[in-house]
Amino acid sequence: MSSNKGKDVAEGSSRAVAMAPDQQNPPPLSRYESQKRRDWNTFGQYLRNQRPPVALSQCNANHVLEFLRYLDQFGKTKVHLQGCVFFGQPEPPGPCTCPLKQAWGSLDALIGRLRAAYEENGGLPETNPFASGAIRVYLREVRDSQAKARGIPYKKKKKKRNPMKANDESSSFHMQ
């Protein structure tokens, strides 16, 4: 009898092992999802490091703007100041003392990820500080000033019309 018990236990444990593959780890996060999580954690840490710390529920567009300005110190894009001899030159011939800042495109992408992360973490779209008009204005000002500093005007990419939609509209017929 005791040999039967041991066998039952062994069989029971092998069944448990056989079920484990059904509970596999979720697939690895995409590059975008990983970056979004990293950005969200960085922003949360930034709020906690404020004196006094700021709760996420108390966060507003001003905190987001301060965060974006704080990030400039880690930027790698040379942005020439108005008094610089290289202001407006796309390919400056020499070095200067103008500051390095975050590129507009990086800030724009960051805000997009944080905007999505805010709502994925329970925030309401109506109270999303990353979707604030003040943030859009700030990003537009950064874009325009960086374009002027480099002498390269920003041209908005035209949205491509979906050729399938155009064909659907022209080829559809109406029953009368």
C-alpha positions as protocol buffer text, in pm:
chain_id: "A"
residue {
  index: 1
  type: MET
  ca { x: 0 y: 0 z: 0 }
}
residue {
  index: 2
  type: SER
  ca { x: 269 y: 248 z: 89 }
}
residue {
  index: 3
  type: SER
  ca { x: 426 y: 199 z: -254 }
}
residue {
  index: 4
  type: ASN
  ca { x: 93 y: 305 z: -407 }
}
residue {
  index: 5
  type: LYS
  ca { x: 89 y: 625 z: -205 }
}
residue {
  index: 6
  type: GLY
  ca { x: 434 y: 720 z: -325 }
}
residue {
  index: 7
  type: LYS
  ca { x: 328 y: 652 z: -681 }
}
residue {
  index: 8
  type: ASP
  ca { x: 16 y: 872 z: -643 }
}
residue {
  index: 9
  type: VAL
  ca { x: 225 y: 1155 z: -506 }
}
residue {
  index: 10
  type: ALA
  ca { x: 471 y: 1122 z: -792 }
}
residue {
  index: 11
  type: GLU
  ca { x: 191 y: 1118 z: -1046 }
}
residue {
  index: 12
  type: GLY
  ca { x: 25 y: 1415 z: -880 }
}
residue {
  index: 13
  type: SER
  ca { x: 344 y: 1615 z: -891 }
}
residue {
  index: 14
  type: SER
  ca { x: 407 y: 1526 z: -1253 }
}
residue {
  index: 15
  type: ARG
  ca { x: 58 y: 1649 z: -1338 }
}
residue {
  index: 16
  type: ALA
  ca { x: 132 y: 1978 z: -1163 }
}
residue {
  index: 17
  type: VAL
  ca { x: 451 y: 2014 z: -1366 }
}
residue {
  index: 18
  type: ALA
  ca { x: 260 y: 1937 z: -1684 }
}
residue {
  index: 19
  type: MET
  ca { x: 19 y: 2223 z: -1605 }
}
residue {
  index: 20
  type: ALA
  ca { x: 295 y: 2478 z: -1542 }
}
residue {
  index: 21
  type: PRO
  ca { x: 366 y: 2549 z: -1912 }
}
residue {
  index: 22
  type: ASP
  ca { x: 7 y: 2678 z: -1945 }
}
residue {
  index: 23
  type: GLN
  ca { x: 101 y: 2953 z: -1699 }
}
residue {
  index: 24
  type: GLN
  ca { x: 398 y: 3080 z: -1899 }
}
residue {
  index: 25
  type: ASN
  ca { x: 541 y: 3426 z: -1858 }
}
residue {
  index: 26
  type: PRO
  ca { x: 372 y: 3692 z: -2069 }
}
residue {
  index: 27
  type: PRO
  ca { x: 551 y: 3772 z: -2394 }
}
residue {
  index: 28
  type: PRO
  ca { x: 831 y: 4028 z: -2359 }
}
residue {
  index: 29
  type: LEU
  ca { x: 723 y: 4391 z: -2387 }
}
residue {
  index: 30
  type: SER
  ca { x: 775 y: 4569 z: -2716 }
}
residue {
  index: 31
  type: ARG
  ca { x: 1039 y: 4840 z: -2734 }
}
residue {
  index: 32
  type: TYR
  ca { x: 763 y: 5102 z: -2716 }
}
residue {
  index: 33
  type: GLU
  ca { x: 597 y: 4942 z: -2412 }
}
residue {
  index: 34
  type: SER
  ca { x: 932 y: 4907 z: -2233 }
}
residue {
  index: 35
  type: GLN
  ca { x: 1015 y: 5271 z: -2301 }
}
residue {
  index: 36
  type: LYS
  ca { x: 668 y: 5381 z: -2189 }
}
residue {
  index: 37
  type: ARG
  ca { x: 707 y: 5191 z: -1861 }
}
residue {
  index: 38
  type: ARG
  ca { x: 1056 y: 5337 z: -1810 }
}
residue {
  index: 39
  type: ASP
  ca { x: 929 y: 5690 z: -1881 }
}
residue {
  index: 40
  type: TRP
  ca { x: 634 y: 5644 z: -1645 }
}
residue {
  index: 41
  type: ASN
  ca { x: 862 y: 5522 z: -1366 }
}
residue {
  index: 42
  type: THR
  ca { x: 1104 y: 5811 z: -1426 }
}
residue {
  index: 43
  type: PHE
  ca { x: 822 y: 6065 z: -1408 }
}
residue {
  index: 44
  type: GLY
  ca { x: 688 y: 5903 z: -1090 }
}
residue {
  index: 45
  type: GLN
  ca { x: 1036 y: 5920 z: -936 }
}
residue {
  index: 46
  type: TYR
  ca { x: 1064 y: 6286 z: -1039 }
}
residue {
  index: 47
  type: LEU
  ca { x: 736 y: 6364 z: -858 }
}
residue {
  index: 48
  type: ARG
  ca { x: 846 y: 6174 z: -547 }
}
residue {
  index: 49
  type: ASN
  ca { x: 1175 y: 6368 z: -541 }
}
residue {
  index: 50
  type: GLN
  ca { x: 1000 y: 6705 z: -535 }
}
residue {
  index: 51
  type: ARG
  ca { x: 1002 y: 6893 z: -205 }
}
residue {
  index: 52
  type: PRO
  ca { x: 736 y: 6835 z: -88 }
}
residue {
  index: 53
  type: PRO
  ca { x: 665 y: 6516 z: -288 }
}
residue {
  index: 54
  type: VAL
  ca { x: 378 y: 6544 z: -535 }
}
residue {
  index: 55
  type: ALA
  ca { x: 113 y: 6273 z: -546 }
}
residue {
  index: 56
  type: LEU
  ca { x: 20 y: 6163 z: -897 }
}
residue {
  index: 57
  type: SER
  ca { x: -340 y: 6262 z: -825 }
}
residue {
  index: 58
  type: GLN
  ca { x: -217 y: 6619 z: -756 }
}
residue {
  index: 59
  type: CYS
  ca { x: 1 y: 6637 z: -1067 }
}
residue {
  index: 60
  type: ASN
  ca { x: -87 y: 6907 z: -1318 }
}
residue {
  index: 61
  type: ALA
  ca { x: 50 y: 7055 z: -1640 }
}
residue {
  index: 62
  type: ASN
  ca { x: 294 y: 7277 z: -1446 }
}
residue {
  index: 63
  type: HIS
  ca { x: 462 y: 6969 z: -1298 }
}
residue {
  index: 64
  type: VAL
  ca { x: 490 y: 6821 z: -1647 }
}
residue {
  index: 65
  type: LEU
  ca { x: 643 y: 7144 z: -1783 }
}
residue {
  index: 66
  type: GLU
  ca { x: 895 y: 7149 z: -1496 }
}
residue {
  index: 67
  type: PHE
  ca { x: 980 y: 6787 z: -1574 }
}
residue {
  index: 68
  type: LEU
  ca { x: 1041 y: 6868 z: -1942 }
}
residue {
  index: 69
  type: ARG
  ca { x: 1267 y: 7160 z: -1847 }
}
residue {
  index: 70
  type: TYR
  ca { x: 1450 y: 6938 z: -1597 }
}
residue {
  index: 71
  type: LEU
  ca { x: 1518 y: 6685 z: -1873 }
}
residue {
  index: 72
  type: ASP
  ca { x: 1695 y: 6949 z: -2084 }
}
residue {
  index: 73
  type: GLN
  ca { x: 2009 y: 6908 z: -1873 }
}
residue {
  index: 74
  type: PHE
  ca { x: 2044 y: 6554 z: -2012 }
}
residue {
  index: 75
  type: GLY
  ca { x: 1991 y: 6660 z: -2375 }
}
residue {
  index: 76
  type: LYS
  ca { x: 2235 y: 6596 z: -2658 }
}
residue {
  index: 77
  type: THR
  ca { x: 2106 y: 6846 z: -2913 }
}
residue {
  index: 78
  type: LYS
  ca { x: 2299 y: 7172 z: -2952 }
}
residue {
  index: 79
  type: VAL
  ca { x: 2052 y: 7460 z: -2958 }
}
residue {
  index: 80
  type: HIS
  ca { x: 2217 y: 7787 z: -3058 }
}
residue {
  index: 81
  type: LEU
  ca { x: 2114 y: 8098 z: -2868 }
}
residue {
  index: 82
  type: GLN
  ca { x: 2013 y: 8415 z: -3054 }
}
residue {
  index: 83
  type: GLY
  ca { x: 2346 y: 8587 z: -2983 }
}
residue {
  index: 84
  type: CYS
  ca { x: 2554 y: 8293 z: -3111 }
}
residue {
  index: 85
  type: VAL
  ca { x: 2742 y: 8344 z: -3441 }
}
residue {
  index: 86
  type: PHE
  ca { x: 2613 y: 8002 z: -3551 }
}
residue {
  index: 87
  type: PHE
  ca { x: 2246 y: 8081 z: -3482 }
}
residue {
  index: 88
  type: GLY
  ca { x: 2042 y: 7977 z: -3784 }
}
residue {
  index: 89
  type: GLN
  ca { x: 2319 y: 7767 z: -3941 }
}
residue {
  index: 90
  type: PRO
  ca { x: 2229 y: 7402 z: -4000 }
}
residue {
  index: 91
  type: GLU
  ca { x: 2597 y: 7294 z: -4016 }
}
residue {
  index: 92
  type: PRO
  ca { x: 2803 y: 7519 z: -3785 }
}
residue {
  index: 93
  type: PRO
  ca { x: 3173 y: 7520 z: -3880 }
}
residue {
  index: 94
  type: GLY
  ca { x: 3301 y: 7520 z: -3523 }
}
residue {
  index: 95
  type: PRO
  ca { x: 3222 y: 7467 z: -3156 }
}
residue {
  index: 96
  type: CYS
  ca { x: 3034 y: 7712 z: -2938 }
}
residue {
  index: 97
  type: THR
  ca { x: 2916 y: 7738 z: -2579 }
}
residue {
  index: 98
  type: CYS
  ca { x: 2544 y: 7710 z: -2653 }
}
residue {
  index: 99
  type: PRO
  ca { x: 2354 y: 7463 z: -2434 }
}
residue {
  index: 100
  type: LEU
  ca { x: 2266 y: 7104 z: -2513 }
}
residue {
  index: 101
  type: LYS
  ca { x: 1895 y: 7037 z: -2482 }
}
residue {
  index: 102
  type: GLN
  ca { x: 1643 y: 6765 z: -2544 }
}
residue {
  index: 103
  type: ALA
  ca { x: 1541 y: 6751 z: -2909 }
}
residue {
  index: 104
  type: TRP
  ca { x: 1183 y: 6851 z: -2981 }
}
residue {
  index: 105
  type: GLY
  ca { x: 1106 y: 6512 z: -3137 }
}
residue {
  index: 106
  type: SER
  ca { x: 1224 y: 6332 z: -2824 }
}
residue {
  index: 107
  type: LEU
  ca { x: 1005 y: 6548 z: -2601 }
}
residue {
  index: 108
  type: ASP
  ca { x: 706 y: 6503 z: -2830 }
}
residue {
  index: 109
  type: ALA
  ca { x: 746 y: 6124 z: -2828 }
}
residue {
  index: 110
  type: LEU
  ca { x: 795 y: 6124 z: -2449 }
}
residue {
  index: 111
  type: ILE
  ca { x: 473 y: 6319 z: -2394 }
}
residue {
  index: 112
  type: GLY
  ca { x: 288 y: 6077 z: -2621 }
}
residue {
  index: 113
  type: ARG
  ca { x: 410 y: 5779 z: -2418 }
}
residue {
  index: 114
  type: LEU
  ca { x: 336 y: 5946 z: -2083 }
}
residue {
  index: 115
  type: ARG
  ca { x: -8 y: 6051 z: -2203 }
}
residue {
  index: 116
  type: ALA
  ca { x: -89 y: 5688 z: -2284 }
}
residue {
  index: 117
  type: ALA
  ca { x: 70 y: 5557 z: -1962 }
}
residue {
  index: 118
  type: TYR
  ca { x: -132 y: 5800 z: -1749 }
}
residue {
  index: 119
  type: GLU
  ca { x: -460 y: 5658 z: -1878 }
}
residue {
  index: 120
  type: GLU
  ca { x: -335 y: 5298 z: -1867 }
}
residue {
  index: 121
  type: ASN
  ca { x: -255 y: 5351 z: -1500 }
}
residue {
  index: 122
  type: GLY
  ca { x: -606 y: 5461 z: -1411 }
}
residue {
  index: 123
  type: GLY
  ca { x: -600 y: 5831 z: -1494 }
}
residue {
  index: 124
  type: LEU
  ca { x: -901 y: 5987 z: -1660 }
}
residue {
  index: 125
  type: PRO
  ca { x: -855 y: 6138 z: -2008 }
}
residue {
  index: 126
  type: GLU
  ca { x: -1026 y: 6458 z: -1887 }
}
residue {
  index: 127
  type: THR
  ca { x: -765 y: 6509 z: -1614 }
}
residue {
  index: 128
  type: ASN
  ca { x: -459 y: 6393 z: -1810 }
}
residue {
  index: 129
  type: PRO
  ca { x: -190 y: 6658 z: -1745 }
}
residue {
  index: 130
  type: PHE
  ca { x: 9 y: 6534 z: -2046 }
}
residue {
  index: 131
  type: ALA
  ca { x: -283 y: 6621 z: -2276 }
}
residue {
  index: 132
  type: SER
  ca { x: -302 y: 6979 z: -2152 }
}
residue {
  index: 133
  type: GLY
  ca { x: -306 y: 7268 z: -2397 }
}
residue {
  index: 134
  type: ALA
  ca { x: -11 y: 7420 z: -2207 }
}
residue {
  index: 135
  type: ILE
  ca { x: 199 y: 7115 z: -2297 }
}
residue {
  index: 136
  type: ARG
  ca { x: 107 y: 7144 z: -2667 }
}
residue {
  index: 137
  type: VAL
  ca { x: 197 y: 7514 z: -2663 }
}
residue {
  index: 138
  type: TYR
  ca { x: 531 y: 7441 z: -2494 }
}
residue {
  index: 139
  type: LEU
  ca { x: 617 y: 7167 z: -2745 }
}
residue {
  index: 140
  type: ARG
  ca { x: 527 y: 7396 z: -3036 }
}
residue {
  index: 141
  type: GLU
  ca { x: 751 y: 7671 z: -2894 }
}
residue {
  index: 142
  type: VAL
  ca { x: 1040 y: 7425 z: -2848 }
}
residue {
  index: 143
  type: ARG
  ca { x: 993 y: 7296 z: -3202 }
}
residue {
  index: 144
  type: ASP
  ca { x: 988 y: 7643 z: -3355 }
}
residue {
  index: 145
  type: SER
  ca { x: 1282 y: 7776 z: -3153 }
}
residue {
  index: 146
  type: GLN
  ca { x: 1495 y: 7471 z: -3233 }
}
residue {
  index: 147
  type: ALA
  ca { x: 1409 y: 7499 z: -3601 }
}
residue {
  index: 148
  type: LYS
  ca { x: 1512 y: 7868 z: -3603 }
}
residue {
  index: 149
  type: ALA
  ca { x: 1831 y: 7795 z: -3410 }
}
residue {
  index: 150
  type: ARG
  ca { x: 1931 y: 7538 z: -3671 }
}
residue {
  index: 151
  type: GLY
  ca { x: 1812 y: 7741 z: -3968 }
}
residue {
  index: 152
  type: ILE
  ca { x: 1588 y: 7459 z: -4079 }
}
residue {
  index: 153
  type: PRO
  ca { x: 1219 y: 7544 z: -4095 }
}
residue {
  index: 154
  type: TYR
  ca { x: 990 y: 7278 z: -3955 }
}
residue {
  index: 155
  type: LYS
  ca { x: 760 y: 7138 z: -4219 }
}
residue {
  index: 156
  type: LYS
  ca { x: 464 y: 6941 z: -4100 }
}
residue {
  index: 157
  type: LYS
  ca { x: 442 y: 6608 z: -4275 }
}
residue {
  index: 158
  type: LYS
  ca { x: 129 y: 6583 z: -4481 }
}
residue {
  index: 159
  type: LYS
  ca { x: -96 y: 6297 z: -4389 }
}
residue {
  index: 160
  type: LYS
  ca { x: -106 y: 6036 z: -4659 }
}
residue {
  index: 161
  type: ARG
  ca { x: -451 y: 5981 z: -4792 }
}
residue {
  index: 162
  type: ASN
  ca { x: -556 y: 5623 z: -4772 }
}
residue {
  index: 163
  type: PRO
  ca { x: -579 y: 5513 z: -5139 }
}
residue {
  index: 164
  type: MET
  ca { x: -816 y: 5233 z: -5041 }
}
residue {
  index: 165
  type: LYS
  ca { x: -1063 y: 5484 z: -4896 }
}
residue {
  index: 166
  type: ALA
  ca { x: -1052 y: 5698 z: -5208 }
}
residue {
  index: 167
  type: ASN
  ca { x: -1107 y: 5391 z: -5425 }
}
residue {
  index: 168
  type: ASP
  ca { x: -1390 y: 5270 z: -5203 }
}
residue {
  index: 169
  type: GLU
  ca { x: -1567 y: 5604 z: -5230 }
}
residue {
  index: 170
  type: SER
  ca { x: -1531 y: 5632 z: -5606 }
}
residue {
  index: 171
  type: SER
  ca { x: -1611 y: 5270 z: -5683 }
}
residue {
  index: 172
  type: SER
  ca { x: -1908 y: 5241 z: -5452 }
}
residue {
  index: 173
  type: PHE
  ca { x: -2243 y: 5267 z: -5614 }
}
residue {
  index: 174
  type: HIS
  ca { x: -2573 y: 5360 z: -5463 }
}
residue {
  index: 175
  type: MET
  ca { x: -2889 y: 5163 z: -5511 }
}
residue {
  index: 176
  type: GLN
  ca { x: -3180 y: 5384 z: -5612 }
}
